Coordinates of N, CA and C and ligand atoms in Angstrom, one line a residue:
M1 N 5.7 0.8 -20.2 CA 6.0 1.9 -19.2 C 7.1 1.4 -18.2
T2 N 8.0 2.3 -17.9 CA 9.1 2.0 -17.0 C 8.7 2.0 -15.5
E3 N 9.5 1.4 -14.6 CA 9.1 1.4 -13.2 C 9.0 2.9 -12.7
E4 N 9.9 3.7 -13.2 CA 9.9 5.2 -12.8 C 8.6 5.8 -13.2
E5 N 8.1 5.5 -14.4 CA 6.8 6.0 -14.9 C 5.7 5.5 -14.0
Y6 N 5.7 4.2 -13.7 CA 4.7 3.7 -12.8 C 4.7 4.4 -11.5
S7 N 5.9 4.7 -11.0 CA 6.0 5.3 -9.7 C 5.4 6.7 -9.8
Q8 N 5.6 7.4 -10.9 CA 5.0 8.8 -11.0 C 3.5 8.6 -11.0
E9 N 3.0 7.6 -11.7 CA 1.5 7.4 -11.8 C 1.0 7.1 -10.4
R10 N 1.7 6.4 -9.6 CA 1.3 6.1 -8.2 C 1.2 7.4 -7.4
K11 N 2.2 8.2 -7.5 CA 2.2 9.5 -6.8 C 0.9 10.3 -7.2
R12 N 0.7 10.3 -8.5 CA -0.5 11.1 -8.9 C -1.8 10.4 -8.4
M13 N -1.8 9.1 -8.4 CA -3.0 8.4 -7.8 C -3.3 8.8 -6.4
V14 N -2.2 8.9 -5.6 CA -2.4 9.2 -4.2 C -2.9 10.6 -4.0
V15 N -2.3 11.5 -4.7 CA -2.7 13.0 -4.6 C -4.1 13.2 -5.1
E16 N -4.4 12.7 -6.3 CA -5.7 13.0 -7.0 C -6.8 12.2 -6.6
Q17 N -6.6 10.9 -6.2 CA -7.7 10.0 -5.9 C -7.9 9.8 -4.4
I18 N -6.9 9.9 -3.6 CA -7.0 9.5 -2.2 C -6.9 10.7 -1.3
A19 N -5.8 11.4 -1.3 CA -5.6 12.6 -0.4 C -6.7 13.6 -0.7
S20 N -7.0 13.8 -2.0 CA -8.0 14.8 -2.3 C -9.4 14.5 -1.8
R21 N -9.6 13.2 -1.5 CA -10.9 12.8 -1.0 C -10.9 12.7 0.5
G22 N -9.9 13.2 1.1 CA -9.9 13.4 2.6 C -9.1 12.4 3.4
L23 N -8.5 11.4 2.8 CA -7.7 10.4 3.5 C -6.3 11.0 3.7
R24 N -5.8 11.3 4.9 CA -4.6 12.0 5.1 C -3.5 11.3 5.9
D25 N -3.8 10.1 6.4 CA -2.8 9.4 7.3 C -1.5 9.2 6.5
P26 N -0.4 9.8 7.0 CA 0.8 9.7 6.2 C 1.3 8.2 6.0
R27 N 1.1 7.4 7.0 CA 1.5 6.0 6.8 C 0.7 5.3 5.7
L28 N -0.6 5.5 5.7 CA -1.4 4.9 4.6 C -1.0 5.5 3.2
L29 N -0.8 6.8 3.2 CA -0.5 7.4 1.9 C 0.9 6.9 1.4
A30 N 1.8 6.7 2.3 CA 3.1 6.2 1.9 C 3.0 4.8 1.3
V31 N 2.2 4.0 2.0 CA 2.1 2.6 1.5 C 1.3 2.5 0.2
M32 N 0.3 3.4 0.0 CA -0.4 3.4 -1.3 C 0.6 3.8 -2.4
E33 N 1.5 4.7 -2.0 CA 2.5 5.2 -3.0 C 3.6 4.1 -3.3
A34 N 3.8 3.2 -2.3 CA 4.9 2.3 -2.5 C 4.5 1.0 -3.2
V35 N 3.3 0.5 -2.9 CA 2.9 -0.9 -3.4 C 2.6 -0.8 -4.9
P36 N 3.3 -1.6 -5.7 CA 3.1 -1.5 -7.2 C 1.8 -2.2 -7.7
R37 N 0.7 -1.4 -7.7 CA -0.6 -2.0 -8.1 C -0.5 -2.7 -9.5
H38 N 0.4 -2.2 -10.4 CA 0.4 -2.8 -11.7 C 0.8 -4.2 -11.7
R39 N 1.5 -4.7 -10.6 CA 1.9 -6.1 -10.5 C 0.7 -7.0 -10.3
F40 N -0.4 -6.4 -9.8 CA -1.6 -7.2 -9.4 C -2.7 -7.2 -10.5
V41 N -2.4 -6.4 -11.6 CA -3.4 -6.2 -12.6 C -3.0 -7.1 -13.9
P42 N -4.0 -7.7 -14.5 CA -3.7 -8.5 -15.7 C -3.1 -7.7 -16.8
L43 N -2.2 -8.4 -17.6 CA -1.4 -7.6 -18.6 C -2.2 -6.8 -19.5
D44 N -3.4 -7.3 -19.9 CA -4.2 -6.5 -20.9 C -4.9 -5.3 -20.2
H45 N -4.7 -5.1 -18.9 CA -5.2 -3.8 -18.3 C -4.2 -3.0 -17.7
L46 N -2.9 -3.3 -18.0 CA -1.8 -2.5 -17.4 C -1.9 -1.0 -17.6
N47 N -2.4 -0.6 -18.7 CA -2.5 0.9 -19.0 C -3.4 1.6 -18.0
W48 N -4.3 0.8 -17.3 CA -5.3 1.4 -16.4 C -4.9 1.1 -15.0
A49 N -3.7 0.6 -14.7 CA -3.4 0.1 -13.4 C -3.6 1.2 -12.3
Y50 N -3.4 2.4 -12.7 CA -3.5 3.5 -11.7 C -4.7 4.4 -11.9
A51 N -5.7 3.9 -12.7 CA -6.9 4.6 -13.0 C -7.8 4.6 -11.7
D52 N -8.8 5.5 -11.7 CA -9.7 5.7 -10.6 C -10.9 4.7 -10.6
G53 N -10.6 3.4 -10.6 CA -11.7 2.5 -10.7 C -11.3 1.1 -10.5
P54 N -12.3 0.1 -10.3 CA -11.9 -1.3 -10.2 C -11.5 -1.8 -11.6
L55 N -10.8 -2.9 -11.7 CA -10.5 -3.6 -13.0 C -10.8 -5.0 -12.9
P56 N -11.1 -5.7 -14.1 CA -11.3 -7.1 -14.0 C -10.0 -7.9 -13.8
I57 N -10.1 -9.0 -13.1 CA -8.9 -9.9 -12.8 C -9.2 -11.3 -13.3
G58 N -10.3 -11.5 -14.0 CA -10.6 -12.8 -14.5 C -11.6 -13.5 -13.5
F59 N -12.3 -14.5 -14.0 CA -13.3 -15.3 -13.2 C -14.4 -14.4 -12.8
G60 N -14.7 -13.3 -13.5 CA -15.8 -12.4 -13.1 C -15.5 -11.6 -11.9
Q61 N -14.3 -11.5 -11.5 CA -13.9 -10.8 -10.2 C -13.1 -9.5 -10.6
T62 N -12.9 -8.7 -9.5 CA -12.2 -7.4 -9.8 C -11.2 -7.1 -8.7
I63 N -10.2 -6.3 -9.1 CA -9.4 -5.6 -8.1 C -10.1 -4.3 -7.8
S64 N -10.2 -4.0 -6.5 CA -11.0 -2.8 -6.1 C -10.4 -1.5 -6.5
Q65 N -11.2 -0.5 -6.6 CA -10.7 0.9 -6.8 C -9.7 1.3 -5.8
P66 N -8.6 2.0 -6.1 CA -7.6 2.3 -5.2 C -8.2 3.1 -4.0
Y67 N -9.1 4.0 -4.2 CA -9.6 4.8 -3.1 C -10.4 4.0 -2.1
I68 N -11.1 3.0 -2.6 CA -11.9 2.1 -1.7 C -10.9 1.2 -0.9
V69 N -9.8 0.8 -1.5 CA -8.8 0.0 -0.8 C -8.3 0.9 0.3
A70 N -7.9 2.1 0.0 CA -7.4 3.0 1.0 C -8.4 3.4 2.1
F71 N -9.7 3.6 1.7 CA -10.7 3.9 2.6 C -11.0 2.8 3.6
M72 N -11.0 1.6 3.1 CA -11.3 0.4 4.0 C -10.1 0.2 5.0
T73 N -8.9 0.3 4.4 CA -7.7 0.2 5.3 C -7.7 1.2 6.4
D74 N -8.0 2.5 6.0 CA -8.0 3.6 7.0 C -9.0 3.3 8.1
A75 N -10.1 2.8 7.8 CA -11.2 2.5 8.8 C -10.8 1.5 9.8
L76 N -9.8 0.7 9.6 CA -9.3 -0.3 10.5 C -8.4 0.3 11.6
H77 N -7.9 1.5 11.4 CA -7.1 2.2 12.4 C -5.9 1.3 12.8
L78 N -5.2 0.7 11.9 CA -4.1 -0.1 12.2 C -2.9 0.6 12.7
I79 N -2.2 0.1 13.7 CA -1.0 0.7 14.3 C 0.3 -0.1 14.0
G80 N 0.1 -1.3 13.5 CA 1.3 -2.1 13.1 C 1.4 -3.4 13.8
S81 N 0.7 -3.6 14.9 CA 0.9 -4.8 15.8 C -0.2 -5.8 15.5
E82 N -1.1 -5.6 14.6 CA -2.3 -6.4 14.5 C -2.2 -7.7 13.7
R83 N -3.1 -8.6 14.0 CA -3.3 -9.7 13.1 C -4.6 -9.4 12.4
V84 N -4.6 -9.5 11.1 CA -5.7 -9.0 10.2 C -6.2 -10.2 9.4
L85 N -7.5 -10.3 9.2 CA -8.1 -11.3 8.3 C -8.7 -10.5 7.1
E86 N -8.4 -10.9 5.9 CA -9.1 -10.4 4.7 C -9.9 -11.5 4.1
V87 N -11.1 -11.3 3.8 CA -12.0 -12.2 3.0 C -12.1 -11.7 1.6
G88 N -11.6 -12.5 0.6 CA -11.6 -12.1 -0.8 C -10.3 -11.6 -1.2
T89 N -9.3 -12.5 -1.3 CA -7.9 -12.1 -1.7 C -7.9 -11.5 -3.1
G90 N -8.7 -12.0 -4.0 CA -8.7 -11.5 -5.4 C -7.3 -11.5 -6.0
S91 N -6.8 -10.3 -6.3 CA -5.5 -10.1 -6.9 C -4.4 -10.2 -5.9
G92 N -4.7 -9.9 -4.6 CA -3.7 -9.8 -3.6 C -3.3 -8.4 -3.2
Y93 N -3.8 -7.4 -4.0 CA -3.4 -6.0 -3.8 C -3.8 -5.5 -2.4
Q94 N -5.0 -5.7 -2.0 CA -5.5 -5.2 -0.7 C -4.6 -5.9 0.4
A95 N -4.4 -7.2 0.3 CA -3.6 -7.9 1.3 C -2.2 -7.3 1.4
A96 N -1.6 -6.9 0.2 CA -0.3 -6.2 0.2 C -0.3 -4.9 1.0
I97 N -1.4 -4.1 0.8 CA -1.5 -2.9 1.6 C -1.6 -3.2 3.1
L98 N -2.4 -4.1 3.4 CA -2.6 -4.5 4.8 C -1.3 -5.0 5.4
G99 N -0.6 -5.8 4.6 CA 0.7 -6.4 5.0 C 1.8 -5.4 5.4
Q100 N 1.6 -4.2 4.8 CA 2.6 -3.1 5.1 C 2.2 -2.4 6.4
L101 N 1.0 -2.5 6.8 CA 0.5 -1.7 7.9 C 0.2 -2.5 9.2
A102 N 0.2 -3.8 9.1 CA -0.1 -4.7 10.2 C 1.0 -5.7 10.4
A103 N 1.0 -6.5 11.5 CA 2.0 -7.4 11.8 C 1.8 -8.7 10.9
E104 N 0.6 -9.1 10.8 CA 0.3 -10.4 10.1 C -1.0 -10.4 9.4
V105 N -1.1 -10.9 8.2 CA -2.3 -10.9 7.5 C -2.7 -12.3 7.0
H106 N -3.9 -12.7 7.3 CA -4.4 -14.0 6.7 C -5.5 -13.6 5.7
T107 N -5.4 -14.1 4.5 CA -6.4 -13.7 3.5 C -6.9 -15.0 2.8
I108 N -8.2 -15.0 2.6 CA -8.9 -16.2 2.0 C -9.5 -15.9 0.7
E109 N -9.4 -16.8 -0.2 CA -10.0 -16.6 -1.5 C -10.8 -17.9 -1.9
F110 N -12.0 -17.7 -2.5 CA -12.9 -18.8 -2.9 C -12.4 -19.5 -4.1
I111 N -11.8 -18.7 -5.1 CA -11.4 -19.2 -6.4 C -9.9 -19.6 -6.3
P112 N -9.6 -20.9 -6.4 CA -8.2 -21.4 -6.2 C -7.3 -20.8 -7.2
E113 N -7.7 -20.5 -8.4 CA -6.8 -20.0 -9.4 C -6.3 -18.6 -9.0
L114 N -7.3 -17.8 -8.5 CA -6.9 -16.4 -8.1 C -6.0 -16.5 -6.9
S115 N -6.3 -17.4 -6.0 CA -5.5 -17.6 -4.8 C -4.0 -17.9 -5.2
A116 N -3.8 -18.8 -6.2 CA -2.5 -19.2 -6.6 C -1.8 -18.0 -7.3
Q117 N -2.5 -17.2 -8.1 CA -1.9 -16.1 -8.8 C -1.5 -15.0 -7.7
A118 N -2.3 -14.8 -6.8 CA -2.0 -13.7 -5.7 C -0.8 -14.2 -4.9
E119 N -0.7 -15.5 -4.6 CA 0.4 -16.0 -3.8 C 1.7 -15.8 -4.6
K120 N 1.7 -16.1 -5.9 CA 2.9 -15.9 -6.7 C 3.4 -14.5 -6.7
V121 N 2.5 -13.5 -6.9 CA 2.9 -12.1 -7.0 C 3.4 -11.6 -5.6
L122 N 2.7 -12.0 -4.6 CA 3.1 -11.6 -3.2 C 4.5 -12.2 -2.8
Q123 N 4.7 -13.4 -3.3 CA 6.0 -14.0 -3.0 C 7.1 -13.2 -3.8
E124 N 6.8 -13.0 -5.1 CA 7.8 -12.3 -5.9 C 8.1 -10.9 -5.3
L125 N 7.1 -10.3 -4.7 CA 7.4 -8.9 -4.1 C 8.0 -9.0 -2.7
G126 N 8.1 -10.2 -2.2 CA 8.9 -10.4 -1.0 C 8.1 -10.3 0.3
F127 N 6.8 -10.4 0.2 CA 6.0 -10.4 1.4 C 6.1 -11.7 2.2
T128 N 6.4 -11.6 3.5 CA 6.5 -12.8 4.3 C 5.5 -12.9 5.4
N129 N 4.7 -11.8 5.6 CA 3.8 -11.8 6.7 C 2.3 -11.9 6.2
I130 N 2.2 -12.4 4.9 CA 0.8 -12.6 4.4 C 0.6 -14.1 4.1
H131 N -0.4 -14.6 4.8 CA -0.7 -16.1 4.6 C -2.0 -16.2 3.8
I132 N -1.8 -16.9 2.7 CA -2.9 -17.0 1.7 C -3.6 -18.4 1.9
H133 N -4.9 -18.4 2.0 CA -5.7 -19.6 2.2 C -6.8 -19.7 1.1
S134 N -7.1 -20.9 0.7 CA -8.2 -21.1 -0.3 C -9.4 -21.7 0.5
G135 N -10.6 -21.1 0.2 CA -11.8 -21.7 0.8 C -12.8 -20.6 1.0
D136 N -13.8 -21.0 1.8 CA -15.0 -20.1 2.0 C -14.7 -19.1 3.2
G137 N -14.3 -17.9 2.9 CA -14.0 -16.9 3.9 C -15.2 -16.4 4.7
S138 N -16.4 -16.7 4.2 CA -17.6 -16.3 5.0 C -17.6 -17.0 6.3
L139 N -16.8 -18.1 6.4 CA -16.7 -18.8 7.7 C -15.5 -18.3 8.5
G140 N -14.8 -17.3 8.0 CA -13.6 -16.8 8.6 C -12.5 -17.8 8.4
W141 N -11.5 -17.7 9.3 CA -10.3 -18.6 9.3 C -9.9 -18.9 10.7
L142 N -10.6 -20.0 11.2 CA -10.5 -20.3 12.7 C -9.1 -20.5 13.2
E143 N -8.3 -21.1 12.3 CA -7.0 -21.6 12.8 C -6.1 -20.4 13.3
A144 N -6.3 -19.2 12.8 CA -5.5 -18.1 13.3 C -6.2 -17.1 14.1
A145 N -7.5 -17.3 14.4 CA -8.4 -16.4 15.2 C -7.9 -16.3 16.6
P146 N -8.1 -15.2 17.4 CA -8.9 -14.1 17.0 C -8.1 -13.0 16.2
Y147 N -8.8 -12.2 15.5 CA -8.2 -11.1 14.7 C -8.5 -9.8 15.3
D148 N -7.5 -8.9 15.1 CA -7.7 -7.5 15.6 C -8.6 -6.7 14.6
S149 N -8.5 -7.1 13.4 CA -9.3 -6.4 12.3 C -9.6 -7.4 11.3
I150 N -10.8 -7.2 10.7 CA -11.3 -8.1 9.6 C -11.8 -7.2 8.5
L151 N -11.4 -7.4 7.2 CA -11.8 -6.7 6.1 C -12.4 -7.6 5.1
V152 N -13.7 -7.4 4.7 CA -14.4 -8.3 3.8 C -14.5 -7.5 2.4
A153 N -13.9 -8.1 1.4 CA -13.8 -7.4 0.1 C -14.8 -7.9 -0.9
A154 N -16.0 -8.4 -0.4 CA -17.1 -8.9 -1.2 C -18.4 -8.6 -0.5
A155 N -19.4 -8.4 -1.3 CA -20.7 -7.9 -0.7 C -21.5 -9.0 0.0
A156 N -21.8 -8.7 1.3 CA -22.5 -9.7 2.1 C -23.9 -9.3 2.3
P157 N -24.9 -10.2 2.4 CA -26.2 -9.9 2.8 C -26.3 -9.3 4.2
R158 N -25.4 -9.8 5.1 CA -25.3 -9.3 6.5 C -24.0 -9.7 7.0
L159 N -23.6 -9.2 8.1 CA -22.3 -9.6 8.7 C -22.3 -11.0 9.1
P160 N -21.5 -11.9 8.6 CA -21.5 -13.3 8.9 C -21.1 -13.5 10.4
Q161 N -21.9 -14.4 11.1 CA -21.7 -14.6 12.5 C -20.2 -15.1 12.8
P162 N -19.7 -16.1 12.0 CA -18.3 -16.5 12.3 C -17.3 -15.4 12.3
L163 N -17.5 -14.4 11.5 CA -16.5 -13.2 11.6 C -16.6 -12.5 12.9
M164 N -17.9 -12.3 13.4 CA -18.1 -11.7 14.7 C -17.4 -12.5 15.8
D165 N -17.6 -13.8 15.7 CA -17.0 -14.7 16.7 C -15.5 -14.7 16.7
Q166 N -14.9 -14.4 15.5 CA -13.4 -14.5 15.4 C -12.7 -13.1 15.6
L167 N -13.5 -12.1 16.0 CA -13.0 -10.8 16.2 C -12.5 -10.6 17.7
A168 N -11.3 -10.1 17.9 CA -10.8 -9.9 19.2 C -11.5 -8.7 19.9
E169 N -11.4 -8.7 21.2 CA -11.9 -7.5 22.0 C -11.3 -6.2 21.5
G170 N -12.2 -5.3 21.2 CA -11.8 -3.9 20.7 C -11.5 -3.9 19.2
G171 N -11.7 -5.1 18.6 CA -11.4 -5.2 17.1 C -12.4 -4.5 16.2
R172 N -12.1 -4.3 15.0 CA -12.9 -3.7 14.0 C -13.1 -4.6 12.8
I173 N -14.3 -4.5 12.2 CA -14.6 -5.2 10.9 C -15.1 -4.2 10.0
I174 N -14.7 -4.2 8.7 CA -15.3 -3.4 7.7 C -15.8 -4.3 6.6
L175 N -17.0 -4.1 6.1 CA -17.5 -4.9 5.0 C -18.7 -4.2 4.3
P176 N -18.8 -4.5 3.0 CA -20.0 -4.0 2.3 C -21.2 -4.9 2.6
V177 N -22.3 -4.2 3.0 CA -23.6 -5.0 3.3 C -24.7 -4.3 2.5
G178 N -25.5 -5.2 1.8 CA -26.6 -4.7 1.1 C -27.2 -5.7 0.1
S179 N -27.6 -5.2 -1.1 CA -28.1 -6.1 -2.1 C -26.9 -6.6 -2.9
R180 N -27.2 -7.5 -3.9 CA -26.2 -8.0 -4.8 C -25.5 -6.9 -5.6
G181 N -26.3 -5.8 -5.9 CA -25.8 -4.8 -6.8 C -25.2 -3.6 -6.1
F182 N -25.8 -3.2 -5.0 CA -25.4 -2.0 -4.2 C -25.3 -2.2 -2.8
Q183 N -24.3 -1.7 -2.1 CA -24.2 -1.9 -0.7 C -23.7 -0.6 0.0
Q184 N -23.6 -0.6 1.3 CA -23.0 0.4 2.1 C -21.8 -0.2 2.8
L185 N -20.7 0.5 3.0 CA -19.7 -0.1 3.9 C -20.2 0.0 5.3
E186 N -20.1 -1.0 6.1 CA -20.4 -1.0 7.5 C -19.1 -1.2 8.3
I187 N -19.0 -0.5 9.4 CA -17.9 -0.6 10.3 C -18.4 -1.1 11.7
W188 N -17.9 -2.3 12.1 CA -18.4 -2.9 13.3 C -17.2 -2.9 14.3
E189 N -17.5 -2.7 15.6 CA -16.5 -2.6 16.6 C -17.0 -3.5 17.8
R190 N -16.1 -4.3 18.3 CA -16.4 -5.2 19.4 C -16.1 -4.5 20.8
R191 N -17.1 -4.5 21.7 CA -16.8 -4.0 23.0 C -17.4 -5.0 24.0
G192 N -16.5 -5.9 24.5 CA -16.9 -7.0 25.3 C -17.8 -7.9 24.5
K193 N -19.0 -8.2 25.0 CA -20.0 -9.1 24.3 C -20.8 -8.3 23.3
K194 N -20.7 -6.9 23.4 CA -21.5 -6.1 22.5 C -20.8 -5.6 21.3
F195 N -21.5 -5.4 20.2 CA -21.0 -4.8 19.0 C -21.7 -3.5 18.7
K196 N -20.9 -2.5 18.3 CA -21.6 -1.3 17.8 C -21.3 -1.1 16.3
H197 N -22.2 -0.6 15.5 CA -21.8 -0.4 14.1 C -22.3 0.8 13.6
E198 N -21.6 1.3 12.5 CA -22.1 2.5 11.8 C -22.0 2.2 10.3
A199 N -22.9 2.9 9.6 CA -22.9 2.8 8.1 C -22.0 3.9 7.5
S200 N -21.3 3.5 6.5 CA -20.4 4.5 5.9 C -20.8 4.7 4.4
I201 N -19.8 4.8 3.5 CA -20.1 5.3 2.1 C -20.8 4.1 1.3
P202 N -21.5 4.5 0.2 CA -22.1 3.5 -0.7 C -21.0 3.0 -1.6
V203 N -21.1 1.7 -1.9 CA -20.2 1.0 -2.8 C -20.9 -0.1 -3.6
A204 N -20.1 -0.7 -4.6 CA -20.7 -1.8 -5.4 C -19.6 -2.8 -5.5
F205 N -19.7 -3.9 -4.7 CA -18.7 -5.0 -4.7 C -19.4 -6.2 -5.4
V206 N -18.5 -7.1 -5.8 CA -19.0 -8.4 -6.3 C -19.5 -9.2 -5.1
P207 N -20.5 -10.1 -5.3 CA -21.1 -10.8 -4.2 C -20.1 -11.7 -3.4
L208 N -20.4 -11.8 -2.1 CA -19.7 -12.8 -1.2 C -20.4 -14.1 -1.5
R209 N -19.6 -15.2 -1.7 CA -20.2 -16.5 -1.9 C -20.1 -17.3 -0.6
G210 N -20.4 -18.6 -0.7 CA -20.2 -19.4 0.5 C -21.4 -19.5 1.4
E211 N -21.2 -20.1 2.6 CA -22.3 -20.4 3.5 C -23.0 -19.2 4.0
H212 N -22.3 -18.1 4.3 CA -22.9 -16.9 4.8 C -23.0 -15.8 3.8
G213 N -22.8 -16.2 2.5 CA -22.9 -15.2 1.4 C -24.2 -15.4 0.6
W214 N -24.1 -15.0 -0.7 CA -25.3 -15.2 -1.6 C -25.2 -16.6 -2.2
R215 N -26.3 -17.3 -2.1 CA -26.3 -18.6 -2.7 C -26.5 -18.6 -4.2
Ligands
SAM1 N1 -9.2 -7.7 -2.3 C1 -9.1 -8.0 -3.7 C2 -8.0 -7.3 -4.4 O1 -7.2 -6.6 -3.7 O2 -7.8 -7.6 -5.5 C3 -10.4 -7.7 -4.4 C4 -11.5 -8.6 -4.0 S1 -12.7 -8.9 -5.2 C5 -13.6 -7.4 -5.2 C6 -13.7 -10.0 -4.2 C7 -13.1 -11.4 -4.1 O3 -13.8 -12.1 -3.1 C8 -13.2 -12.2 -5.4 O4 -11.9 -12.6 -5.7 C9 -14.1 -13.4 -5.0 O5 -13.7 -14.6 -5.6 C10 -13.8 -13.4 -3.5 N2 -14.9 -14.1 -2.7 C11 -16.2 -14.1 -2.9 N3 -16.8 -14.9 -1.9 C12 -15.8 -15.4 -1.1 C13 -15.8 -16.2 0.0 N4 -16.9 -16.7 0.5 N5 -14.6 -16.6 0.5 C14 -13.4 -16.1 0.0 N6 -13.4 -15.3 -1.1 C15 -14.6 -14.9 -1.6

């Protein structure tokens, strides 16, 4: 497929999978239309790069469904000045979307091989505001804290305390919480010492590992 054909596929993805489900922020839709998802997908799945679902990326992990990437990004209410933490770099696609809508992104991946591959693609695409780290993201990434927004792209048994501690005043966290098989997205917001949270849509993410994940 040519780049022009991929670009047409992306336009269709945005209209049919994202805008049609109620996400209408023009900045978000423009970024979803611009970032080449096919660059983050393994070669043997290229034909499905713009399909309406997650895809395997090796090591038993997945690149999330485009709609879920858009939904989680939208829930952070980014205006462009934020420092964002992502837990679960995976392919690097979600980080690329965040990198277009925030000032600075720190993303952590548990599996070093995935981290290295994501770094390579993000470098090739010219991202300079995305910092990739290898390690246990259930502990957050203290070196660059506090964060205005935190997005966890793996299913947690509960919101990890270190992530609450590393969230800035007024900041938002979105993460899937529930069992290993099924979860709900939860959106947390910090107001001084207090946190309020609401449950959102049902999802099925791969498990969060590490100290505050599933053992
Ligand atoms: N955001 C990714 C993307 O755009 O491709 C998809 C993430 S995938 C659904 C979940 C990722 O979280 C996997 O790559 C997995 O290895 C990673 N992960 C699981 N537990 C982790 C942890 N404690 N710290 C960092 N990454 C973790």
